[in-house]
Tab-separated table of C-alpha atoms in Angstrom:
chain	number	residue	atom	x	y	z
A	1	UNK	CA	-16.333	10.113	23.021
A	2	UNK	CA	-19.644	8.534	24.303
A	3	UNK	CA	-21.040	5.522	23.436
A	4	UNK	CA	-22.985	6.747	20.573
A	5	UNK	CA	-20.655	8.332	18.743
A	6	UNK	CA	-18.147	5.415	19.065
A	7	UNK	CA	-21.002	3.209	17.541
A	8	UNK	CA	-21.522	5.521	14.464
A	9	UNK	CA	-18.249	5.294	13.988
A	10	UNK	CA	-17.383	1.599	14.033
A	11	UNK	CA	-20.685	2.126	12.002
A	12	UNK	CA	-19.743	3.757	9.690
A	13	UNK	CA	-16.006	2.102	9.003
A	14	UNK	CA	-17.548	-1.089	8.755
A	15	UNK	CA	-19.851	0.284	6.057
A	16	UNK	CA	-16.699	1.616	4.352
A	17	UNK	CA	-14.858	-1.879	4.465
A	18	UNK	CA	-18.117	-3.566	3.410
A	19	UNK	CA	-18.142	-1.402	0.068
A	20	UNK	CA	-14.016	-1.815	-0.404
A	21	UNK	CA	-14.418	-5.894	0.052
A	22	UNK	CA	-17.186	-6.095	-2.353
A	23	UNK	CA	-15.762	-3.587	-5.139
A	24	UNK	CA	-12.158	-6.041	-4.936
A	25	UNK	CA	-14.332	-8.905	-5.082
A	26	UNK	CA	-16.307	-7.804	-8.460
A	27	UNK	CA	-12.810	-6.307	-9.602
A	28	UNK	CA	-11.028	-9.303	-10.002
A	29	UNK	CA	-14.401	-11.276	-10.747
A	30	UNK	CA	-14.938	-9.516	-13.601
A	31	UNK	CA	-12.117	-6.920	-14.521
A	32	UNK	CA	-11.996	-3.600	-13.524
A	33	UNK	CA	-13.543	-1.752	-16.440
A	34	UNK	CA	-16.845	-4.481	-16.850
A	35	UNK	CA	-17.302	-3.683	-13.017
A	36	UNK	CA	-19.610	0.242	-12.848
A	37	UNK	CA	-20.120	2.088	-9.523
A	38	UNK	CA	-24.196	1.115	-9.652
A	39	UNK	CA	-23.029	-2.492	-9.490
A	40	UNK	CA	-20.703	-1.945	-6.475
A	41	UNK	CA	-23.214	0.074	-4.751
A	42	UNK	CA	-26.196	-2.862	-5.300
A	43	UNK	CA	-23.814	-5.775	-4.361
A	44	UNK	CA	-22.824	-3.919	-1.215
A	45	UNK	CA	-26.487	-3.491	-0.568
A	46	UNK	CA	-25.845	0.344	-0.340
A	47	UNK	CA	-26.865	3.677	-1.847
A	48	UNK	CA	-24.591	5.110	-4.610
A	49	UNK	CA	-24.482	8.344	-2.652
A	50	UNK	CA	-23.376	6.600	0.301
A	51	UNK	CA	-20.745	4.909	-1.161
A	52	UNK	CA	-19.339	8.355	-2.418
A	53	UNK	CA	-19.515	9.755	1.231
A	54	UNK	CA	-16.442	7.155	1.476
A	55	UNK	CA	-14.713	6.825	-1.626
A	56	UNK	CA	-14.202	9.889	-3.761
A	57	UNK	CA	-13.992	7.916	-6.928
A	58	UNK	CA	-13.918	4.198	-8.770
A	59	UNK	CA	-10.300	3.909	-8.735
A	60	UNK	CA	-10.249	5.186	-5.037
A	61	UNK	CA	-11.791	1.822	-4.152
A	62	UNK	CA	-9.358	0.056	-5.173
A	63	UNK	CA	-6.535	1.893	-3.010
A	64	UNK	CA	-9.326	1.459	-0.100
A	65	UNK	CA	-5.785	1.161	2.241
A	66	UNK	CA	-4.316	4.380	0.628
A	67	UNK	CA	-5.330	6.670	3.747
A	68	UNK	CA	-3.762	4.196	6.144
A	69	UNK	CA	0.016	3.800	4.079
A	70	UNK	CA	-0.004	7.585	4.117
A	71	UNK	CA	-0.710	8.155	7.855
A	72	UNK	CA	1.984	4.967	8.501
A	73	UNK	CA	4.510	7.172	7.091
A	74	UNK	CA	3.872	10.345	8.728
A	75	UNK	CA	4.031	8.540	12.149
A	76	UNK	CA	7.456	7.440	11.237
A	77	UNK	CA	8.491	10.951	11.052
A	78	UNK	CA	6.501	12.661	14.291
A	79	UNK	CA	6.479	9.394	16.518
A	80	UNK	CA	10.243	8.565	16.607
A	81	UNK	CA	12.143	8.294	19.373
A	82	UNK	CA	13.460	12.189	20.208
A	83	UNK	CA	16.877	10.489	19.155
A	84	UNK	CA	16.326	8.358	16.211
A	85	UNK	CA	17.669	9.349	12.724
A	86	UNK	CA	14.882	10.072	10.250
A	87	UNK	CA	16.076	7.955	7.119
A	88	UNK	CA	16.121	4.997	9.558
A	89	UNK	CA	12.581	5.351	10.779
A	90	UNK	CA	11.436	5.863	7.035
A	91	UNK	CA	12.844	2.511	6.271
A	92	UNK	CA	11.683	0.664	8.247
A	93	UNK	CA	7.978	1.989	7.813
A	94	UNK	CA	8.703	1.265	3.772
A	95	UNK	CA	9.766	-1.938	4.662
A	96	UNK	CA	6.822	-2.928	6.111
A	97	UNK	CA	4.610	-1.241	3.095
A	98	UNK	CA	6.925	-3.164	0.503
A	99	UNK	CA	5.902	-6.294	2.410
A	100	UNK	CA	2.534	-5.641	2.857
A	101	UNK	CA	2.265	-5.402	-0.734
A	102	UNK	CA	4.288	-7.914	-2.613
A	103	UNK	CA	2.513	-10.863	-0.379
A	104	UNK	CA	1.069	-13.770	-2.276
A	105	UNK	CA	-2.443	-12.340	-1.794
A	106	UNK	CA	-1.540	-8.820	-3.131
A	107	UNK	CA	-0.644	-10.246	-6.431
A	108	UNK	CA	-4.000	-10.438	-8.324
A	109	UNK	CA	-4.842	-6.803	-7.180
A	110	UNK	CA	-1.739	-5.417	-8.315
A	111	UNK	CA	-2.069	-7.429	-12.092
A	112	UNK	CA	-5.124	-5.874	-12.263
A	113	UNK	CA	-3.643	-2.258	-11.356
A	114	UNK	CA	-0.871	-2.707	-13.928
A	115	UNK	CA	-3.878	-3.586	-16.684
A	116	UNK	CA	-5.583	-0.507	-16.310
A	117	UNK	CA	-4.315	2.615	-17.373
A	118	UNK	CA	-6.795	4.648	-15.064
A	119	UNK	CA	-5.455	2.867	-12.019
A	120	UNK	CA	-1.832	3.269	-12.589
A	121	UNK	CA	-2.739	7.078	-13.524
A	122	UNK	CA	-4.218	7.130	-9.792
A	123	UNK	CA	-1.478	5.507	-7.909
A	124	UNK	CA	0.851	7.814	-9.944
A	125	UNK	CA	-1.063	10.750	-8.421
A	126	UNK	CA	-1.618	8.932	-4.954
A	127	UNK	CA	2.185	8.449	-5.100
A	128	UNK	CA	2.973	12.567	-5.874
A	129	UNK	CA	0.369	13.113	-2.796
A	130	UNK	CA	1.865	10.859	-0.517
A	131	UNK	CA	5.046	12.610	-1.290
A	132	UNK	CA	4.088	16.045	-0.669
A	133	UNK	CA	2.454	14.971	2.632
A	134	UNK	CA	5.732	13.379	3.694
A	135	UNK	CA	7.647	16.380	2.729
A	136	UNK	CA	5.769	18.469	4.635
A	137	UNK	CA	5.812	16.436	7.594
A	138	UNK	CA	9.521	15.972	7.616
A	139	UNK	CA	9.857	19.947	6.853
A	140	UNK	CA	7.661	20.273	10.314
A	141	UNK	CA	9.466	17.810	12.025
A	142	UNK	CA	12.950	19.503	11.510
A	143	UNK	CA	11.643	23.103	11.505
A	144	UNK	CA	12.332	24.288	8.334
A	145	UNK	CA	10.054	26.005	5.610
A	146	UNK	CA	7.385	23.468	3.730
A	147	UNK	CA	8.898	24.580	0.939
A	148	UNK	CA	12.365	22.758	1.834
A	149	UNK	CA	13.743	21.616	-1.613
A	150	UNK	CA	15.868	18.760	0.893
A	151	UNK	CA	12.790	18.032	2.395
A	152	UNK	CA	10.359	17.115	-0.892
A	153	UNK	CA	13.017	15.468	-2.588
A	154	UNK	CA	14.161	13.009	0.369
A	155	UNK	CA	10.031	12.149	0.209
A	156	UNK	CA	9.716	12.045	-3.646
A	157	UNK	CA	13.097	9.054	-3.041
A	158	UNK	CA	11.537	7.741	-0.184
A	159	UNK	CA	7.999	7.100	-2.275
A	160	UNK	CA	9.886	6.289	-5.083
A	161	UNK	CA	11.828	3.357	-2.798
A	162	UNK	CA	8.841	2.097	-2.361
A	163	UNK	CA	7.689	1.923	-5.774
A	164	UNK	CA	10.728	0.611	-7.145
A	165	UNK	CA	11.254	-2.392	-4.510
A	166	UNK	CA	7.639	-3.548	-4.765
A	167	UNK	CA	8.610	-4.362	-8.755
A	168	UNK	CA	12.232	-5.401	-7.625
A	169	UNK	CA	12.628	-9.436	-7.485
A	170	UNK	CA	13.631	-8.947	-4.126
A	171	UNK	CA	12.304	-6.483	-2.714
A	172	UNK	CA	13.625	-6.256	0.525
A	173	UNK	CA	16.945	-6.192	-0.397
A	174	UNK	CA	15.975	-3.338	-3.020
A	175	UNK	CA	14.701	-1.135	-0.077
A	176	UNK	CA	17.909	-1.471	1.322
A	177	UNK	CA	19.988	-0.169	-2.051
A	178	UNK	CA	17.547	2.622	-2.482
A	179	UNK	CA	17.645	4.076	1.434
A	180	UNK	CA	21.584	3.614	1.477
A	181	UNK	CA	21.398	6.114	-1.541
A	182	UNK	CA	19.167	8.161	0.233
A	183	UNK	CA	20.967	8.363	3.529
A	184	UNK	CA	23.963	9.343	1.145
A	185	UNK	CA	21.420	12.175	-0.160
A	186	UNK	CA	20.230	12.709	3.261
A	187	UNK	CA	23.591	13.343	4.586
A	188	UNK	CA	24.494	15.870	1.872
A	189	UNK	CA	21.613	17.887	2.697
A	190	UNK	CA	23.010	17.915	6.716
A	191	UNK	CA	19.316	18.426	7.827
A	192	UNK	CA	19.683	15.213	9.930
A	193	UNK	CA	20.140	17.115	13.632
A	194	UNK	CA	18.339	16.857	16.266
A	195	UNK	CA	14.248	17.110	16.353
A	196	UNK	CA	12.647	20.446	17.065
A	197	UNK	CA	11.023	20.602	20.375
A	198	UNK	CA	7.281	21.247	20.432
């Protein structure tokens, strides 16, 4: 990558986490609905076309992480050890997600979600995508057919684990209930051998 491109591209993030930080900001300022694109866009001191080269939509701001929680997963499928179970892998990586977001600071952003009817619609959706992506990756991983009925339901549980701790009043221990159900699941399917070779 030269030098250039390398500056575009810290560039250009910094841009996108510019127009994220302000968006949250004017969120919880004023409530999601008062809050329009045009105001994001003039706060953040950029075009409105620009800030839909980053975000697809409103409520995409406010799951500015969403690309990042998605790839987390999928790396705890492809970069495991050659040896190490899946379930346990997925675990751990919704561990960390469940603590990433029931912190202290998560709070406000995730009263606001639950006020808005077109934000929980979108993490519904982002949740049913996530899924799909993780079935897929876990259907490469073991060499089976995308299509692997095992294989999308272990990711719907595995999403769902997620979902469910994050409202649990302790959540950590709730991650733990749900992924010994799953590795019961998991170990009904008897997809659990060892990883394909690439």
């Amino acid at each position: 990558m030269t030098e250039q491109t390398g500056r575009r591209e810290r560039k250009k993030a910094a841009t996108r986490q510019k127009i994220a930080d302000t968006a949250l900001r004017l969120f919880l300022e004023r409530g999601y609905e008062a809050v329009g694109i045009r105001d994001v866009a003039a706060e953040a001191d950029v075009a409105v076309t620009t800030l839909f080269s980053h975000f697809a939509s409103k409520e995409a701001l406010v799951f500015e992480q969403d690309p990042g929680f998605e790839q987390g997963l999928l790396r705890a499928v492809a970069d495991r050890a050659p040896d190490e179970p899946l379930i346990p892998a997925l675990r751990r990586e919704v561990h960390a997600l469940v603590r990433h977001c029931t912190a202290p600071e998560a709070a406000p952003v995730w009263n606001m979600i639950e006020s808005s009817p077109a934000l929980r619609e979108y993490e519904e959706s982002m949740r049913l995508r996530h899924a799909e992506s993780l079935g897929a990756a876990v259907a490469a991983d073991l060499g089976v057919p995308e299509t692997s009925i095992a294989c999308r339901t272990i990711a719907r549980f595995v999403i769902d684990a997620y979902a469910l701790a994050r409202e649990a009043a302790d959540p950590e221990a709730a991650v733990d209930e749900v992924f010994r159900m799953i590795e019961a699941a998991w170990g009904v399917a008897r997809l659990d051998r060892p990883r394909r070779r690439t």
